[in-house]
XYZ file of N, CA and C in Angstrom:
765
model
N -103.483 13.376 -58.128
C -102.450 13.261 -57.090
C -102.694 11.972 -56.306
N -101.653 11.199 -56.134
C -101.794 9.926 -55.427
C -101.877 10.175 -53.929
N -102.779 9.451 -53.281
C -102.927 9.572 -51.820
C -102.413 8.343 -51.101
N -101.777 7.463 -51.854
C -101.275 6.243 -51.218
C -100.126 6.555 -50.273
N -100.042 5.797 -49.205
C -98.992 5.979 -48.196
C -97.792 5.117 -48.569
N -96.623 5.710 -48.686
C -95.452 4.916 -49.064
C -95.166 3.851 -48.018
N -94.728 2.699 -48.459
C -94.452 1.623 -47.503
C -93.342 1.997 -46.538
N -93.498 1.549 -45.302
C -92.502 1.808 -44.266
C -91.447 0.719 -44.318
N -90.204 1.138 -44.367
C -89.120 0.162 -44.430
C -89.060 -0.645 -43.146
N -88.981 -1.946 -43.321
C -88.895 -2.829 -42.151
C -87.458 -3.247 -41.855
N -86.528 -2.692 -42.615
C -85.121 -3.050 -42.397
C -84.635 -2.423 -41.095
N -84.149 -3.235 -40.209
C -83.697 -2.737 -38.903
C -82.382 -1.987 -39.048
N -82.247 -0.954 -38.250
C -80.996 -0.204 -38.240
C -79.886 -1.092 -37.691
N -78.690 -0.953 -38.210
C -77.588 -1.788 -37.723
C -77.368 -1.586 -36.231
N -77.216 -2.703 -35.535
C -77.020 -2.630 -34.085
C -75.654 -2.044 -33.764
N -75.601 -1.252 -32.685
C -74.344 -0.683 -32.262
C -73.473 -1.726 -31.588
N -72.248 -1.341 -31.320
C -71.319 -2.247 -30.651
C -71.654 -2.354 -29.174
N -71.423 -3.514 -28.615
C -71.543 -3.679 -27.164
C -70.308 -3.054 -26.510
N -70.372 -2.843 -25.207
C -69.236 -2.240 -24.522
C -67.975 -3.102 -24.628
N -68.064 -4.432 -24.453
C -66.849 -5.242 -24.666
C -66.291 -5.091 -26.080
N -67.178 -5.004 -27.075
C -66.712 -4.841 -28.444
C -66.032 -3.492 -28.637
N -66.589 -2.454 -28.026
C -65.975 -1.127 -28.149
C -64.598 -1.101 -27.523
N -64.440 -1.772 -26.388
C -63.153 -1.797 -25.703
C -62.125 -2.583 -26.512
N -62.517 -3.756 -27.007
C -61.600 -4.574 -27.805
C -61.216 -3.842 -29.086
N -62.199 -3.230 -29.738
C -61.914 -2.514 -30.979
C -61.072 -1.261 -30.762
N -61.091 -0.716 -29.552
C -60.235 0.436 -29.264
C -58.764 0.079 -29.453
N -58.443 -1.208 -29.303
C -57.073 -1.678 -29.506
C -56.857 -2.231 -30.918
N -57.846 -2.966 -31.424
C -57.659 -3.691 -32.675
C -58.186 -2.943 -33.902
N -59.301 -2.248 -33.741
C -59.903 -1.509 -34.857
C -60.524 -0.229 -34.314
N -59.697 0.734 -33.906
C -60.219 1.935 -33.221
C -61.239 2.724 -34.017
N -61.152 2.693 -35.345
C -62.117 3.456 -36.145
C -63.535 2.959 -35.915
N -63.697 1.668 -35.645
C -65.028 1.116 -35.376
C -65.571 1.647 -34.050
N -64.710 1.712 -33.048
C -65.141 2.244 -31.757
C -65.525 3.711 -31.873
N -64.702 4.494 -32.562
C -64.982 5.926 -32.681
C -66.234 6.185 -33.515
N -66.447 5.385 -34.536
C -67.657 5.540 -35.340
C -68.893 5.219 -34.505
N -68.781 4.230 -33.606
C -69.909 3.873 -32.750
C -70.212 4.979 -31.747
N -69.183 5.740 -31.362
C -69.380 6.858 -30.431
C -70.275 7.926 -31.065
N -70.259 8.006 -32.381
C -71.116 8.975 -33.075
C -72.596 8.731 -32.746
N -72.955 7.471 -32.533
C -74.342 7.106 -32.253
C -74.607 6.852 -30.762
N -73.566 6.502 -30.044
C -73.696 6.223 -28.610
C -72.463 6.758 -27.906
N -72.600 7.906 -27.274
C -71.450 8.576 -26.669
C -71.250 8.215 -25.201
N -71.667 7.001 -24.821
C -71.451 6.532 -23.452
C -69.947 6.417 -23.166
N -69.529 6.826 -21.992
C -68.093 6.832 -21.661
C -67.777 6.190 -20.309
N -68.766 5.797 -19.526
C -68.520 5.403 -18.142
C -67.817 4.055 -17.997
N -67.963 3.140 -18.980
C -67.323 1.818 -18.862
C -65.796 1.917 -18.912
N -65.194 2.579 -19.914
C -63.726 2.700 -19.891
C -63.221 3.505 -18.710
N -64.001 4.512 -18.275
C -63.609 5.274 -17.077
C -63.597 4.369 -15.849
N -64.629 3.547 -15.684
C -64.703 2.650 -14.541
C -63.582 1.610 -14.588
N -63.344 1.048 -15.769
C -62.280 0.058 -15.918
C -60.923 0.663 -15.575
N -60.658 1.839 -16.102
C -59.389 2.499 -15.819
C -59.228 2.835 -14.344
N -60.312 3.270 -13.698
C -60.256 3.618 -12.271
C -59.972 2.392 -11.418
N -60.616 1.270 -11.732
C -60.408 0.037 -10.970
C -58.964 -0.437 -11.113
N -58.444 -0.409 -12.341
C -57.066 -0.850 -12.563
C -56.073 0.091 -11.894
N -56.346 1.394 -11.933
C -55.450 2.354 -11.298
C -55.410 2.155 -9.785
N -56.574 1.974 -9.161
C -56.606 1.751 -7.723
C -55.946 0.424 -7.354
N -56.109 -0.583 -8.200
C -55.445 -1.863 -7.967
C -53.930 -1.712 -8.053
N -53.481 -0.922 -9.018
C -52.042 -0.673 -9.162
C -51.482 0.033 -7.933
N -52.148 1.092 -7.493
C -51.647 1.842 -6.340
C -51.711 1.019 -5.053
N -52.711 0.159 -4.940
C -52.785 -0.733 -3.786
C -51.589 -1.687 -3.787
N -51.217 -2.191 -4.959
C -50.060 -3.073 -5.070
C -48.773 -2.317 -4.753
N -48.683 -1.071 -5.194
C -47.525 -0.234 -4.858
C -47.387 -0.104 -3.350
N -48.500 0.158 -2.684
C -48.474 0.331 -1.233
C -48.042 -0.947 -0.525
N -48.497 -2.100 -1.022
C -48.180 -3.377 -0.381
C -46.747 -3.820 -0.660
N -46.268 -3.611 -1.883
C -44.969 -4.130 -2.280
C -43.813 -3.142 -2.082
N -44.106 -1.857 -2.139
C -43.060 -0.840 -1.998
C -43.312 0.032 -0.782
N -44.554 0.503 -0.648
C -44.909 1.399 0.449
C -44.792 2.845 0.019
N -45.806 3.634 0.336
C -45.787 5.031 -0.088
C -44.743 5.847 0.674
N -44.308 5.355 1.829
C -43.215 6.036 2.521
C -41.941 5.956 1.678
N -41.678 4.766 1.124
C -40.508 4.606 0.265
C -40.664 5.399 -1.026
N -41.882 5.381 -1.588
C -42.145 6.162 -2.805
C -41.875 7.639 -2.546
N -42.374 8.160 -1.429
C -42.169 9.570 -1.093
C -40.688 9.880 -0.884
N -39.973 8.955 -0.242
C -38.536 9.149 -0.018
C -37.792 9.200 -1.342
N -38.124 8.286 -2.249
C -37.472 8.281 -3.567
C -37.777 9.563 -4.334
N -38.995 10.039 -4.231
C -39.367 11.265 -4.934
C -38.620 12.467 -4.374
N -38.452 12.502 -3.058
C -37.721 13.599 -2.444
C -36.251 13.581 -2.844
N -35.682 12.391 -2.932
C -34.268 12.282 -3.305
C -34.048 12.655 -4.759
N -35.059 12.441 -5.609
C -34.936 12.749 -7.027
C -35.551 14.091 -7.403
N -35.951 14.852 -6.409
C -36.613 16.133 -6.673
C -35.627 17.135 -7.256
N -36.182 18.192 -7.836
C -35.357 19.244 -8.415
C -34.636 20.056 -7.357
N -33.802 20.987 -7.826
C -32.960 21.762 -6.926
C -33.734 22.560 -5.889
N -34.845 23.172 -6.300
C -35.630 23.989 -5.367
C -36.142 23.138 -4.216
N -36.703 21.974 -4.543
C -37.235 21.097 -3.506
C -36.131 20.566 -2.616
N -34.980 20.225 -3.207
C -33.866 19.722 -2.422
C -33.338 20.786 -1.465
N -33.266 22.030 -1.931
C -32.802 23.109 -1.052
C -33.785 23.337 0.086
N -35.092 23.244 -0.230
C -36.107 23.407 0.811
C -36.004 22.300 1.848
N -35.804 21.056 1.391
C -35.670 19.944 2.320
C -34.385 20.057 3.130
N -33.338 20.624 2.505
C -32.061 20.763 3.201
C -32.124 21.734 4.368
N -33.089 22.641 4.344
C -33.227 23.610 5.436
C -34.005 23.045 6.623
N -34.541 21.843 6.462
C -35.327 21.225 7.529
C -34.442 20.368 8.426
N -34.858 20.226 9.662
C -34.168 19.317 10.580
C -34.539 17.879 10.199
N -33.763 16.896 10.652
C -34.113 15.495 10.359
C -35.533 15.140 10.802
N -35.952 15.667 11.935
C -37.313 15.398 12.415
C -38.344 16.016 11.486
N -38.080 17.231 11.005
C -39.008 17.893 10.091
C -39.062 17.189 8.740
N -37.908 16.697 8.262
C -37.889 15.957 6.996
C -38.687 14.663 7.105
N -38.541 13.969 8.245
C -39.304 12.743 8.444
C -40.795 13.038 8.521
N -41.151 14.133 9.171
C -42.560 14.510 9.258
C -43.111 14.866 7.879
N -42.317 15.579 7.068
C -42.743 15.935 5.717
C -42.904 14.693 4.857
N -41.979 13.737 5.028
C -42.058 12.494 4.263
C -43.327 11.716 4.612
N -43.610 11.598 5.912
C -44.801 10.873 6.345
C -46.074 11.567 5.871
N -46.061 12.902 5.870
C -47.237 13.653 5.417
C -47.458 13.439 3.918
N -46.371 13.475 3.133
C -46.494 13.259 1.699
C -46.969 11.844 1.402
N -46.445 10.867 2.137
C -46.855 9.477 1.931
C -48.337 9.297 2.260
N -48.788 9.936 3.327
C -50.199 9.825 3.721
C -51.114 10.436 2.669
N -50.718 11.597 2.150
C -51.527 12.265 1.126
C -51.606 11.402 -0.131
N -50.461 10.841 -0.540
C -50.447 9.993 -1.731
C -51.284 8.736 -1.527
N -51.174 8.127 -0.350
C -51.929 6.896 -0.088
C -53.431 7.166 -0.147
N -53.879 8.208 0.528
C -55.306 8.518 0.548
C -55.786 8.944 -0.842
N -54.996 9.789 -1.501
C -55.402 10.295 -2.806
C -55.501 9.212 -3.864
N -54.511 8.299 -3.894
C -54.501 7.281 -4.939
C -55.460 6.134 -4.654
N -55.588 5.748 -3.397
C -56.413 4.586 -3.077
C -57.901 4.903 -2.990
N -58.234 6.152 -2.683
C -59.643 6.468 -2.457
C -60.220 7.489 -3.433
N -59.359 8.274 -4.081
C -59.891 9.348 -4.924
C -59.378 9.306 -6.361
N -58.738 8.194 -6.749
C -58.275 8.077 -8.130
C -59.418 8.227 -9.119
N -60.557 7.610 -8.805
C -61.715 7.663 -9.712
C -62.191 9.089 -9.927
N -62.160 9.897 -8.855
C -62.623 11.274 -8.952
C -61.606 12.144 -9.693
N -60.333 11.970 -9.359
C -59.280 12.734 -10.042
C -59.280 12.420 -11.532
N -59.435 11.127 -11.851
C -59.479 10.722 -13.261
C -60.643 11.378 -13.985
N -61.797 11.415 -13.348
C -62.978 12.000 -13.976
C -62.799 13.504 -14.178
N -62.344 14.208 -13.144
C -62.175 15.660 -13.236
C -61.113 16.021 -14.277
N -59.992 15.306 -14.238
C -58.922 15.568 -15.209
C -59.416 15.322 -16.634
N -60.166 14.244 -16.831
C -60.656 13.896 -18.160
C -61.667 14.914 -18.673
N -62.508 15.430 -17.783
C -63.482 16.458 -18.172
C -62.753 17.701 -18.680
N -61.720 18.112 -17.946
C -60.949 19.295 -18.351
C -60.219 19.021 -19.664
N -59.560 17.855 -19.763
C -58.806 17.524 -20.975
C -59.726 17.438 -22.188
N -60.901 16.827 -22.012
C -61.851 16.723 -23.122
C -62.338 18.103 -23.554
N -62.560 18.994 -22.586
C -63.008 20.352 -22.914
C -61.933 21.106 -23.698
N -60.666 20.933 -23.305
C -59.564 21.601 -24.009
C -59.438 21.070 -25.441
N -59.479 19.749 -25.586
C -59.378 19.154 -26.920
C -60.566 19.551 -27.795
N -61.756 19.558 -27.206
C -62.937 19.958 -27.957
C -62.809 21.399 -28.432
N -62.312 22.265 -27.558
C -62.151 23.670 -27.931
C -61.156 23.827 -29.076
N -60.040 23.103 -28.998
C -59.032 23.196 -30.053
C -59.588 22.710 -31.386
N -60.225 21.554 -31.370
C -60.733 20.996 -32.625
C -61.933 21.776 -33.154
N -62.777 22.279 -32.264
C -63.968 22.985 -32.727
C -63.666 24.400 -33.199
N -62.817 25.119 -32.464
C -62.585 26.526 -32.801
C -61.442 26.718 -33.786
N -60.479 25.810 -33.776
C -59.344 25.945 -34.693
C -59.575 25.150 -35.973
N -60.082 23.924 -35.827
C -60.252 23.046 -36.984
C -61.709 22.896 -37.415
N -62.632 23.583 -36.726
C -64.054 23.582 -37.072
C -64.619 22.159 -37.140
N -64.277 21.345 -36.133
C -64.718 19.949 -36.125
C -66.172 19.794 -35.700
N -66.666 20.704 -34.867
C -68.057 20.664 -34.402
C -68.374 19.342 -33.703
N -67.564 19.004 -32.705
C -67.748 17.764 -31.939
C -68.379 18.110 -30.592
N -69.511 17.488 -30.237
C -70.142 17.757 -28.934
C -69.241 17.299 -27.787
N -69.453 17.894 -26.624
C -68.597 17.588 -25.478
C -68.706 16.132 -25.065
N -69.913 15.572 -25.059
C -70.079 14.194 -24.624
C -69.295 13.236 -25.527
N -69.284 13.509 -26.828
C -68.489 12.689 -27.734
C -66.999 12.878 -27.484
N -66.597 14.112 -27.219
C -65.184 14.377 -26.930
C -64.738 13.613 -25.683
N -65.596 13.564 -24.663
C -65.263 12.844 -23.435
C -65.172 11.344 -23.695
N -66.087 10.823 -24.518
C -66.044 9.398 -24.853
C -64.777 9.064 -25.641
N -64.410 9.919 -26.597
C -63.174 9.711 -27.347
C -61.992 9.636 -26.393
N -61.947 10.554 -25.442
C -60.827 10.609 -24.505
C -60.709 9.325 -23.696
N -61.815 8.846 -23.137
C -61.755 7.661 -22.286
C -61.379 6.416 -23.079
N -61.897 6.272 -24.290
C -61.535 5.092 -25.086
C -60.109 5.212 -25.616
N -59.671 6.426 -25.915
C -58.309 6.614 -26.426
C -57.245 6.382 -25.354
N -57.625 6.545 -24.092
C -56.653 6.341 -23.005
C -56.663 4.910 -22.478
N -57.405 4.018 -23.110
C -57.414 2.614 -22.691
C -56.034 1.948 -22.733
N -55.129 2.321 -23.670
C -53.784 1.720 -23.624
C -53.081 1.906 -22.280
N -53.439 2.959 -21.546
C -52.857 3.150 -20.226
C -53.204 1.991 -19.298
N -54.334 1.338 -19.564
C -54.729 0.196 -18.751
C -53.714 -0.943 -18.870
N -53.145 -1.079 -20.059
C -52.126 -2.116 -20.257
C -50.907 -1.824 -19.393
N -50.507 -0.543 -19.345
C -49.342 -0.182 -18.523
C -49.617 -0.422 -17.044
N -50.869 -0.227 -16.610
C -51.220 -0.482 -15.214
C -51.137 -1.972 -14.895
N -51.645 -2.794 -15.810
C -51.576 -4.249 -15.613
C -50.117 -4.703 -15.574
N -49.309 -4.193 -16.505
C -47.885 -4.543 -16.516
C -47.197 -4.060 -15.241
N -47.600 -2.878 -14.773
C -47.026 -2.355 -13.534
C -47.325 -3.249 -12.341
N -48.537 -3.792 -12.292
C -48.913 -4.715 -11.213
C -48.082 -5.996 -11.308
N -47.922 -6.512 -12.525
C -47.138 -7.736 -12.721
C -45.693 -7.527 -12.273
N -45.107 -6.393 -12.652
C -43.723 -6.095 -12.271
C -43.585 -6.037 -10.754
N -44.534 -5.420 -10.086
C -44.492 -5.326 -8.628
C -44.625 -6.693 -7.976
N -45.484 -7.532 -8.522
C -45.682 -8.862 -7.957
C -44.451 -9.743 -8.166
N -43.760 -9.554 -9.287
C -42.531 -10.313 -9.538
C -41.440 -9.888 -8.551
N -41.395 -8.589 -8.281
C -40.404 -8.079 -7.337
C -39.599 -6.938 -7.925
N -39.442 -5.861 -7.166
C -38.679 -4.698 -7.599
C -37.773 -4.229 -6.463
N -36.794 -3.419 -6.834
C -35.938 -2.784 -5.842
C -36.676 -1.565 -5.300
N -37.219 -1.685 -4.104
C -38.049 -0.611 -3.549
C -37.286 0.696 -3.431
N -35.992 0.625 -3.114
C -35.208 1.844 -2.907
C -34.986 2.624 -4.198
N -35.198 1.984 -5.345
C -35.001 2.654 -6.631
C -36.293 2.736 -7.432
N -37.423 2.428 -6.798
C -38.690 2.391 -7.536
C -39.134 3.792 -7.907
N -39.452 3.966 -9.193
C -39.895 5.261 -9.711
C -41.356 5.142 -10.117
N -42.227 5.798 -9.392
C -43.655 5.710 -9.660
C -44.023 6.300 -11.011
N -43.188 7.187 -11.549
C -43.465 7.795 -12.846
C -43.016 6.916 -14.012
N -42.309 5.860 -13.712
C -41.843 4.966 -14.771
C -41.876 3.529 -14.268
N -43.070 3.023 -13.950
C -43.173 1.714 -13.285
C -42.829 0.524 -14.159
N -42.935 0.665 -15.489
C -42.645 -0.474 -16.376
C -41.570 -0.132 -17.407
N -40.806 0.927 -17.164
C -39.717 1.326 -18.065
C -40.190 1.454 -19.501
N -41.343 2.083 -19.686
C -41.928 2.213 -21.025
C -41.619 3.557 -21.669
N -40.840 4.399 -21.003
C -40.533 5.692 -21.598
C -39.028 5.936 -21.627
N -38.641 6.988 -22.319
C -37.235 7.292 -22.549
C -36.490 7.593 -21.254
N -37.218 8.025 -20.236
C -36.566 8.330 -18.964
C -35.849 7.141 -18.361
N -36.302 5.929 -18.692
C -35.660 4.725 -18.162
C -34.246 4.561 -18.685
N -33.919 5.208 -19.812
C -32.597 5.087 -20.418
C -31.690 6.265 -20.095
N -32.213 7.244 -19.374
C -31.454 8.465 -19.094
C -31.026 8.532 -17.635
N -29.851 9.077 -17.417
C -29.354 9.311 -16.061
C -29.558 10.791 -15.749
N -30.420 11.116 -14.772
C -30.687 12.533 -14.488
C -29.442 13.317 -14.084
N -28.451 12.631 -13.535
C -27.218 13.319 -13.140
C -26.362 13.701 -14.341
N -26.579 13.014 -15.465
C -25.790 13.298 -16.665
C -26.515 14.240 -17.620
N -27.808 14.044 -17.781
C -28.556 14.856 -18.754
C -29.285 16.021 -18.104
N -29.404 16.014 -16.792
C -30.127 17.072 -16.094
C -31.578 16.701 -15.843
N -32.174 17.374 -14.870
C -33.547 17.060 -14.472
C -34.550 17.325 -15.595
N -34.314 18.419 -16.331
C -35.294 18.788 -17.366
C -35.380 17.716 -18.450
N -34.228 17.331 -19.024
C -34.239 16.336 -20.088
C -34.714 14.978 -19.568
N -34.357 14.672 -18.324
C -34.800 13.400 -17.759
C -36.321 13.363 -17.649
N -36.923 14.410 -17.089
C -38.373 14.433 -16.938
C -39.080 14.545 -18.283
N -38.471 15.272 -19.218
C -39.067 15.323 -20.556
C -39.046 13.937 -21.187
N -37.988 13.178 -20.920
C -37.898 11.827 -21.436
C -38.997 10.928 -20.913
N -39.453 11.177 -19.684
C -40.524 10.343 -19.134
C -41.850 10.575 -19.868
N -41.982 11.713 -20.534
C -43.201 11.987 -21.309
C -43.178 11.282 -22.667
N -41.973 10.912 -23.134
C -41.864 10.189 -24.400
C -42.075 8.720 -24.082
N -43.318 8.370 -23.951
C -43.719 7.078 -23.420
C -44.514 6.306 -24.469
N -44.288 5.000 -24.549
C -44.952 4.155 -25.540
C -46.471 4.267 -25.451
N -47.010 4.197 -24.232
C -48.456 4.207 -24.061
C -49.033 5.609 -24.268
N -48.250 6.632 -23.933
C -48.704 8.001 -24.183
C -48.760 8.293 -25.676
N -47.761 7.824 -26.426
C -47.762 8.013 -27.879
C -48.948 7.275 -28.497
N -49.213 6.082 -28.016
C -50.368 5.303 -28.479
C -51.659 6.087 -28.239
N -51.771 6.677 -27.050
C -52.962 7.457 -26.711
C -53.095 8.695 -27.598
N -51.978 9.375 -27.853
C -51.995 10.558 -28.727
C -52.511 10.187 -30.113
N -52.050 9.069 -30.639
C -52.495 8.623 -31.960
C -53.994 8.330 -31.959
N -54.468 7.630 -30.922
C -55.896 7.309 -30.845
C -56.744 8.569 -30.693
N -56.286 9.526 -29.912
C -57.030 10.775 -29.752
C -57.157 11.499 -31.092
N -56.041 11.587 -31.810
C -56.088 12.240 -33.118
C -57.025 11.532 -34.077
N -56.978 10.190 -34.065
C -57.872 9.410 -34.927
C -59.333 9.620 -34.546
N -59.603 9.625 -33.240
C -60.980 9.767 -32.778
C -61.588 11.106 -33.130
N -60.866 12.182 -32.882
C -61.407 13.506 -33.185
C -61.522 13.729 -34.687
N -60.595 13.178 -35.459
C -60.704 13.295 -36.914
C -61.897 12.501 -37.437
N -62.135 11.334 -36.860
C -63.225 10.471 -37.303
C -64.586 11.101 -37.054
N -64.746 11.758 -35.908
C -66.059 12.300 -35.542
C -66.247 13.752 -35.979
N -65.243 14.310 -36.593
C -65.360 15.690 -37.053
C -66.416 15.811 -38.147
N -67.293 16.798 -38.030
C -68.313 17.033 -39.061
C -67.673 17.638 -40.315
N -66.622 18.425 -40.113
C -65.848 18.919 -41.242
C -64.714 17.933 -41.483
N -64.481 17.591 -42.715
C -63.488 16.576 -43.039
C -62.103 16.983 -42.553
N -61.585 16.218 -41.583
C -60.235 16.429 -41.079
C -59.464 15.129 -41.263
N -58.284 15.213 -41.816
C -57.504 14.001 -42.039
C -56.994 13.459 -40.703
N -56.759 12.162 -40.686
C -56.225 11.536 -39.467
C -54.876 12.138 -39.106
N -54.057 12.419 -40.122
C -52.737 12.999 -39.874
C -52.854 14.365 -39.200
N -53.836 15.159 -39.644
C -54.052 16.474 -39.031
C -54.498 16.327 -37.581
N -55.407 15.384 -37.330
C -55.873 15.162 -35.966
C -54.752 14.733 -35.043
N -53.931 13.794 -35.498
C -52.818 13.314 -34.672
C -51.810 14.428 -34.441
N -51.530 15.221 -35.467
C -50.567 16.320 -35.327
C -51.041 17.342 -34.304
N -52.331 17.670 -34.337
C -52.881 18.648 -33.387
C -52.720 18.165 -31.952
N -53.043 16.895 -31.718
C -52.915 16.348 -30.361
C -51.446 16.250 -29.970
N -50.573 15.863 -30.906
C -49.150 15.721 -30.616
C -48.525 17.057 -30.231
N -48.911 18.121 -30.926
C -48.385 19.457 -30.595
C -48.808 19.856 -29.187
N -50.083 19.640 -28.852
C -50.571 19.963 -27.514
C -49.835 19.142 -26.462
N -49.648 17.847 -26.722
C -48.967 16.985 -25.755
C -47.513 17.414 -25.569
N -46.850 17.821 -26.642
C -45.461 18.275 -26.544
C -45.356 19.526 -25.690
N -46.298 20.451 -25.868
C -46.302 21.666 -25.049
C -46.473 21.320 -23.576
N -47.424 20.425 -23.278
C -47.650 20.014 -21.897
C -46.423 19.307 -21.334
N -45.748 18.499 -22.153
C -44.545 17.792 -21.717
C -43.433 18.780 -21.378
N -43.257 19.804 -22.192
C -42.232 20.807 -21.925
C -42.514 21.560 -20.635
N -43.793 21.930 -20.452
C -44.166 22.636 -19.221
C -43.975 21.714 -18.008
N -44.433 20.469 -18.126
C -44.293 19.523 -17.027
C -42.840 19.254 -16.666
N -41.993 19.103 -17.679
C -40.569 18.865 -17.433
C -39.919 20.085 -16.781
N -40.340 21.279 -17.226
C -39.790 22.504 -16.638
C -40.166 22.637 -15.165
N -41.415 22.351 -14.844
C -41.848 22.433 -13.450
C -41.143 21.384 -12.594
N -40.977 20.171 -13.152
C -40.307 19.109 -12.399
C -38.848 19.465 -12.147
N -38.233 20.119 -13.119
C -36.827 20.488 -12.981
C -36.610 21.544 -11.911
N -37.659 22.321 -11.610
C -37.543 23.348 -10.579
C -37.500 22.737 -9.183
């Protein structure tokens, strides 16, 4: 029996992607970013980038439009239930409600966007992980699911940058819609008075950047699945979930 010790390989393991590379590849070659998440499930850089851009966007909204105007526009475009509730208030009470809503939005968006984004993402990642793990047997750890989510939602950063540019160029404050700041969804082509509140709000969910994110999420979860899942299956699973959420969201908005 030989007692010799086998030689130790001196070949270095391939280096992982840097954070800038992961972010760039999330747009240009997402499979590379998702494959790198398998070895390094860090997620804080895209979360931080998204939070900074979101707070910058809301700060620009406050400076160029004002949250009082945003709140007024939202009240005027609210569903029947909200309009009836506002109609029962005196002018002084309506003004007080408007100022209160504007204050809540200003504080929430300018100071707590980072926290809301983190909490929402944790819940969303847990839901997606549960669906893929228990229904599709993907066996994806939570930390990887959270990293997939943050990198897959990077296209939203583009919409935030475009939203800032649009505000700096100039907008009609009296018609500004915070839910459609760059006219990237179907709601921009619909008249709520003609199609109704439900179809109008559902149209706002059919958004270019949201569809991009759905595709990336499906690709990411399919890529990291331990059980072979096709990209088409991954995208379909996320698309079905997003459609359900869109229907519920549109229904609540219509109320």
